[in-house]
Coordinates of C-alpha atoms in Angstrom, one line a residue:
M17 CA 75.2 -28.7 -188.1
S18 CA 74.2 -29.6 -191.2
G19 CA 70.7 -29.7 -193.2
F20 CA 68.7 -27.2 -190.8
Q21 CA 69.3 -28.8 -187.9
A22 CA 70.5 -25.4 -186.1
E23 CA 67.0 -23.7 -187.7
K24 CA 65.1 -26.3 -185.8
A25 CA 66.6 -26.2 -183.0
L26 CA 66.4 -22.7 -182.3
V27 CA 63.3 -22.9 -183.3
R28 CA 62.1 -25.4 -180.8
A29 CA 63.9 -23.8 -178.1
H30 CA 61.4 -20.7 -178.8
Y31 CA 58.8 -23.1 -178.5
D32 CA 59.8 -24.5 -175.0
A33 CA 60.2 -20.9 -173.8
M34 CA 56.7 -20.2 -174.6
A35 CA 55.9 -23.1 -172.9
K36 CA 57.2 -22.0 -169.6
A37 CA 56.6 -18.0 -170.2
T38 CA 52.9 -17.0 -168.4
P39 CA 51.1 -13.3 -170.1
E40 CA 53.7 -11.2 -167.9
T41 CA 56.8 -13.0 -169.2
V42 CA 56.1 -14.4 -172.6
G43 CA 57.7 -10.2 -174.1
A44 CA 60.8 -11.5 -172.6
A45 CA 60.4 -15.3 -173.8
L46 CA 59.6 -14.1 -177.2
A47 CA 62.7 -11.8 -177.4
A48 CA 65.2 -14.1 -176.0
R49 CA 65.5 -15.9 -179.8
T50 CA 63.9 -13.2 -181.9
A51 CA 65.7 -9.9 -184.2
A52 CA 65.2 -6.4 -182.4
D53 CA 63.1 -5.6 -185.7
W54 CA 61.6 -9.1 -185.9
H55 CA 58.2 -8.6 -188.7
W56 CA 55.4 -10.7 -187.3
R57 CA 52.6 -10.8 -189.5
G58 CA 48.8 -11.9 -187.7
M59 CA 45.6 -13.2 -188.8
H60 CA 42.4 -10.6 -188.6
P61 CA 42.7 -8.1 -186.4
F62 CA 46.2 -8.8 -185.0
Y63 CA 48.2 -7.9 -188.9
E64 CA 51.6 -6.8 -188.5
Q65 CA 53.6 -6.2 -185.8
T66 CA 57.3 -5.3 -185.2
G67 CA 59.9 -6.6 -182.4
A68 CA 58.9 -9.0 -179.1
A69 CA 56.9 -6.2 -176.9
A70 CA 54.5 -5.5 -179.8
V71 CA 53.9 -9.5 -180.5
A72 CA 53.3 -9.8 -176.4
E73 CA 51.1 -7.4 -176.0
V74 CA 48.7 -7.6 -179.4
F75 CA 48.6 -11.6 -179.5
W76 CA 50.3 -13.7 -176.6
A77 CA 49.0 -12.6 -173.7
P78 CA 45.6 -11.8 -175.2
L79 CA 45.8 -15.4 -175.6
M80 CA 47.6 -16.7 -173.1
T81 CA 45.4 -14.8 -170.8
A82 CA 42.0 -16.8 -172.0
L83 CA 43.6 -19.8 -173.3
T84 CA 45.2 -20.9 -169.3
R85 CA 47.5 -24.2 -169.2
M86 CA 48.4 -23.8 -172.9
Q87 CA 49.6 -26.6 -174.5
R88 CA 51.5 -26.6 -177.9
R89 CA 49.7 -29.9 -179.5
E90 CA 52.3 -30.1 -182.6
D91 CA 51.3 -32.1 -186.0
I92 CA 53.5 -31.0 -188.5
F93 CA 57.1 -29.4 -188.3
F94 CA 59.6 -29.0 -191.2
A95 CA 62.1 -26.6 -192.6
G96 CA 62.9 -25.5 -195.9
R97 CA 64.7 -23.1 -198.1
N98 CA 62.3 -20.5 -199.4
E99 CA 61.6 -21.4 -203.0
I100 CA 60.8 -17.9 -203.6
D101 CA 63.8 -15.7 -203.3
G102 CA 65.7 -18.3 -205.1
E103 CA 66.7 -20.2 -201.9
A104 CA 68.7 -17.6 -200.0
S105 CA 66.4 -18.0 -196.7
V106 CA 65.8 -20.9 -194.3
W107 CA 62.2 -21.0 -193.3
V108 CA 61.0 -23.5 -190.1
I109 CA 57.1 -24.2 -190.2
S110 CA 54.7 -25.6 -187.1
M111 CA 51.4 -26.6 -187.5
G112 CA 48.8 -28.0 -185.0
H113 CA 47.0 -26.8 -182.3
L114 CA 47.2 -24.2 -179.3
M115 CA 45.3 -26.2 -176.1
G116 CA 43.8 -24.9 -173.1
L117 CA 41.2 -23.8 -170.9
W118 CA 39.1 -21.2 -172.1
D119 CA 38.6 -19.4 -168.8
K120 CA 38.0 -16.1 -170.0
P121 CA 37.1 -14.0 -173.3
L122 CA 39.2 -13.9 -176.3
L123 CA 39.0 -10.3 -178.5
G124 CA 35.9 -9.6 -176.4
L125 CA 33.6 -13.5 -177.2
G126 CA 34.0 -16.9 -175.5
G127 CA 35.2 -17.7 -172.2
T128 CA 33.7 -21.3 -171.8
R129 CA 35.1 -22.4 -168.7
K130 CA 36.4 -25.5 -171.2
I131 CA 38.9 -27.0 -172.9
A132 CA 39.6 -25.5 -176.6
M133 CA 41.6 -26.1 -179.9
L134 CA 42.7 -23.0 -181.9
R135 CA 44.4 -24.2 -185.1
Y136 CA 47.8 -22.7 -186.0
A137 CA 50.1 -22.3 -189.0
E138 CA 53.4 -20.6 -188.0
F139 CA 56.3 -20.2 -190.8
N140 CA 59.5 -18.4 -188.6
R141 CA 62.7 -17.1 -191.1
V142 CA 65.8 -18.2 -189.1
E143 CA 69.2 -16.1 -189.9
G144 CA 72.3 -15.2 -188.1
G145 CA 71.0 -17.8 -185.2
E146 CA 67.5 -15.5 -184.9
I147 CA 64.4 -15.5 -185.7
V148 CA 63.6 -12.4 -188.1
E149 CA 60.7 -12.8 -189.6
T150 CA 57.0 -14.6 -188.8
A151 CA 54.0 -15.6 -190.4
M152 CA 51.4 -16.6 -187.5
F153 CA 48.2 -17.8 -188.9
C154 CA 45.4 -19.3 -186.5
D155 CA 41.5 -19.7 -186.9
I156 CA 39.8 -17.7 -184.7
P157 CA 35.9 -18.4 -186.1
H158 CA 37.1 -22.1 -185.5
L159 CA 37.9 -21.4 -181.7
L160 CA 34.6 -19.2 -181.7
M161 CA 32.4 -22.6 -183.0
Q162 CA 33.5 -24.4 -180.4
A163 CA 32.1 -21.8 -178.0
G164 CA 28.8 -21.9 -180.2
I165 CA 29.7 -18.7 -181.6
N166 CA 28.9 -19.0 -185.3
P167 CA 30.8 -15.9 -187.1
F168 CA 29.1 -17.1 -190.6
P169 CA 25.9 -19.4 -192.3
P170 CA 25.9 -23.1 -192.7
Q171 CA 28.7 -24.2 -193.9
T172 CA 29.0 -26.7 -197.1
A173 CA 31.7 -29.1 -195.7
A174 CA 32.1 -30.2 -191.7
H175 CA 33.2 -28.7 -188.6
L176 CA 36.1 -30.6 -187.4
V177 CA 38.8 -30.2 -184.3
Q178 CA 41.0 -31.4 -187.1
P179 CA 43.7 -34.4 -186.6
G180 CA 47.2 -34.2 -188.2
P181 CA 48.5 -36.6 -190.8
L182 CA 47.0 -39.9 -191.7
T183 CA 50.6 -41.3 -191.1
H184 CA 51.7 -40.0 -187.7
D185 CA 54.7 -39.0 -189.3
G186 CA 54.5 -35.1 -190.1
L187 CA 57.4 -33.7 -187.1
L188 CA 60.8 -34.0 -188.7
Y189 CA 63.1 -33.2 -185.9
D190 CA 65.5 -35.0 -188.0
D191 CA 66.5 -34.0 -191.2
A192 CA 65.0 -36.1 -194.5
P193 CA 66.5 -36.8 -198.0
A194 CA 66.9 -33.6 -199.9
E195 CA 65.5 -35.3 -203.3
E196 CA 62.2 -36.0 -201.2
G197 CA 61.5 -32.0 -200.3
A198 CA 62.0 -31.8 -204.4
K199 CA 59.7 -34.4 -205.1
T200 CA 57.1 -32.2 -202.3
L201 CA 57.8 -29.4 -203.8
A202 CA 57.8 -30.4 -208.1
A203 CA 53.6 -32.3 -207.0
I204 CA 53.2 -28.6 -205.2
N205 CA 53.9 -26.6 -208.0
A206 CA 52.1 -29.2 -210.4
M207 CA 49.2 -28.1 -208.7
I208 CA 49.3 -24.4 -208.9
G209 CA 50.3 -24.5 -212.3
D210 CA 46.6 -26.9 -212.6
L211 CA 44.9 -23.9 -211.0
G212 CA 46.1 -20.8 -212.6
T213 CA 43.7 -18.4 -212.6
W214 CA 40.4 -21.0 -213.0
Q215 CA 41.0 -21.9 -216.5
L216 CA 42.9 -25.3 -217.5
G217 CA 39.1 -26.0 -219.7
L218 CA 38.8 -29.6 -218.0
P219 CA 35.9 -30.5 -216.0
L220 CA 36.5 -29.7 -212.1
E221 CA 37.0 -33.5 -211.1
E222 CA 39.5 -34.2 -213.9
E223 CA 41.4 -31.2 -213.1
L224 CA 41.8 -31.9 -209.2
A225 CA 42.7 -35.9 -210.1
R226 CA 46.2 -35.1 -212.2
T227 CA 47.8 -33.5 -208.7
W228 CA 45.3 -35.1 -206.1
N229 CA 44.5 -38.7 -204.9
D230 CA 41.5 -39.8 -204.8
D231 CA 41.5 -40.1 -201.1
M232 CA 42.7 -36.5 -200.5
I233 CA 41.2 -34.7 -197.4
W234 CA 41.0 -31.0 -197.2
W235 CA 41.3 -29.8 -193.8
G236 CA 39.6 -26.8 -194.8
P237 CA 38.9 -23.3 -192.1
A238 CA 35.7 -22.7 -190.3
G239 CA 33.1 -21.3 -192.6
I240 CA 34.4 -24.4 -195.3
G241 CA 35.3 -27.1 -193.5
A242 CA 36.7 -30.3 -194.2
S243 CA 35.8 -32.5 -197.2
Y244 CA 37.4 -35.9 -197.8
T245 CA 38.1 -37.3 -201.4
I246 CA 37.9 -35.2 -205.1
E247 CA 34.4 -35.9 -205.7
R248 CA 33.1 -33.8 -202.2
Y249 CA 36.4 -31.5 -202.0
A250 CA 34.9 -30.3 -205.9
K251 CA 31.5 -30.4 -204.5
Q252 CA 31.6 -29.1 -201.0
H253 CA 34.4 -26.2 -202.1
S254 CA 36.2 -25.7 -205.0
G255 CA 33.4 -26.1 -207.2
P256 CA 31.5 -23.1 -204.9
F257 CA 34.3 -21.4 -204.3
R258 CA 35.0 -20.5 -207.7
A259 CA 31.2 -20.3 -209.1
G260 CA 31.4 -17.4 -206.3
F261 CA 34.4 -15.3 -208.2
T262 CA 35.6 -13.5 -210.8
E263 CA 38.3 -11.4 -211.8
R264 CA 41.1 -13.8 -209.7
S265 CA 44.5 -12.3 -210.2
S266 CA 47.5 -14.4 -210.1
T267 CA 48.7 -16.6 -206.9
G268 CA 51.7 -14.2 -205.1
H269 CA 53.7 -16.1 -202.2
L270 CA 56.6 -14.7 -199.3
C271 CA 57.4 -18.5 -199.0
R272 CA 57.1 -21.3 -200.6
T273 CA 58.9 -24.6 -199.5
A274 CA 59.0 -28.5 -198.5
E275 CA 60.9 -31.3 -196.6
G276 CA 60.6 -34.7 -196.9
H277 CA 57.2 -35.6 -197.8
Y278 CA 55.6 -32.2 -196.3
G279 CA 55.5 -28.7 -197.6
G280 CA 53.8 -25.4 -197.9
F281 CA 53.1 -22.0 -198.0
F282 CA 51.6 -18.2 -197.7
G283 CA 50.9 -15.1 -199.4
W284 CA 50.5 -12.2 -197.6
P285 CA 47.7 -12.1 -199.6
N286 CA 48.3 -15.3 -202.1
F287 CA 45.1 -13.0 -204.3
T288 CA 42.4 -10.9 -204.6
A289 CA 38.9 -11.8 -206.6
R290 CA 35.4 -10.3 -206.9
S291 CA 32.7 -11.8 -205.0
T292 CA 29.9 -12.4 -207.3
G293 CA 27.9 -14.3 -204.4
G294 CA 27.1 -17.5 -203.4
F295 CA 30.2 -18.5 -201.1
M296 CA 29.6 -18.8 -197.6
G297 CA 26.0 -17.8 -198.0
M298 CA 27.3 -14.3 -198.9
P299 CA 25.7 -11.8 -201.3
A300 CA 27.8 -10.2 -204.0
M301 CA 29.9 -7.5 -202.9
E302 CA 31.8 -4.5 -204.4
G303 CA 35.4 -4.5 -204.7
K304 CA 37.6 -7.1 -204.5
G305 CA 38.5 -8.9 -201.9
E306 CA 42.1 -10.0 -200.6
F307 CA 42.7 -13.8 -199.2
R308 CA 45.9 -14.2 -197.1
V309 CA 46.5 -18.0 -197.0
V310 CA 48.5 -20.8 -195.8
D311 CA 48.4 -24.4 -197.1
I312 CA 50.5 -27.3 -195.6
Y313 CA 50.6 -29.9 -197.6
R314 CA 51.4 -34.4 -197.2
R315 CA 52.0 -36.0 -200.8
D316 CA 51.7 -39.8 -201.0
G317 CA 53.9 -40.8 -204.1
D318 CA 54.0 -38.0 -207.0
K319 CA 50.3 -36.7 -206.1
L320 CA 48.9 -34.9 -202.7
A321 CA 47.2 -36.4 -200.3
E322 CA 46.4 -34.1 -197.5
N323 CA 45.8 -30.1 -196.9
W324 CA 45.3 -28.0 -194.3
I325 CA 44.1 -24.3 -195.2
F326 CA 44.0 -21.9 -193.1
I327 CA 42.0 -18.8 -195.4
D328 CA 41.7 -15.1 -193.0
I329 CA 38.6 -15.1 -193.6
L330 CA 37.6 -12.1 -191.2
H331 CA 39.9 -9.9 -193.2
W332 CA 39.0 -11.2 -196.6
M333 CA 36.1 -9.7 -195.4
S334 CA 36.9 -6.8 -193.7
T335 CA 38.7 -5.6 -196.8
L336 CA 35.0 -5.7 -198.5
G337 CA 33.4 -3.2 -195.5
V338 CA 32.7 -6.3 -193.1
D339 CA 33.6 -6.0 -189.3
V340 CA 32.4 -9.8 -188.3
L341 CA 34.1 -9.8 -184.6
E342 CA 32.4 -6.3 -183.8
R343 CA 28.9 -7.7 -185.2
L344 CA 29.5 -10.2 -183.0
R345 CA 30.3 -8.6 -179.8
K346 CA 27.5 -6.6 -180.8
A347 CA 24.5 -9.5 -180.3
V348 CA 26.1 -11.2 -177.4

């Protein structure tokens, strides 16, 4: 099979098996197409696990118990070689929502008996006909807000159940031309190069306009929210974020890849920074916090048009000594 068809077929079969699984059988479904020493990374409080049984016990079985009749509503699906390891590995990326009926609490919280949608982005490394490594990011605070549980102060941008791409062409089940992926990766890398350590020297909106279309949409995580246009993104996230931190480290990624007009990356962590106060209404905090982030992009022309972002804010706060979930459980 040419291109990434074998890897895509494996991941799609993996998802089909999970769709048929129950909390009791999901471990076997996961084991069918993952390596015995499968390395799985999840957001706070799930963290790193090894092997299907551990992943099922810690994440999937509790999630399936809480969100019954679950559907994977996929908006973006693509594959590519990882630029970070010299294109030695192939990763398959999926993004969308896990939708279900929130019938029982998750992590001791919620349980509305109403429809709920959990944002997710998943990176799967495929090797030798198996999934050998996964990063599974999901927006737990976004889910909690659907139950009226707000973990954070009022956010600067909008809380939304977020749609997929404007162009409705994000499911790349067929392989896209290699040159289009190269253009997308170049646009992403140009943006990362401009971002640097926030010292390009241009006014913020001018800096952003170098690599973003003016009608960009930044689909941010709960606690920050979504912004539309460069001007509003600068005011509602990028500006406040830069003002709230100092001593930002250089950017590090474990995977960065693209196919067609879509691309993305994740880090473990992406960077560290010291809080000087103000971001998300938080005061200055001692120590440097750790940011684990996923970014998924859509390119339009030679610039970026849409960006779906997953930031493990619960982990960032835990690195600064704040256990948000425990505080919420005590408040219920």
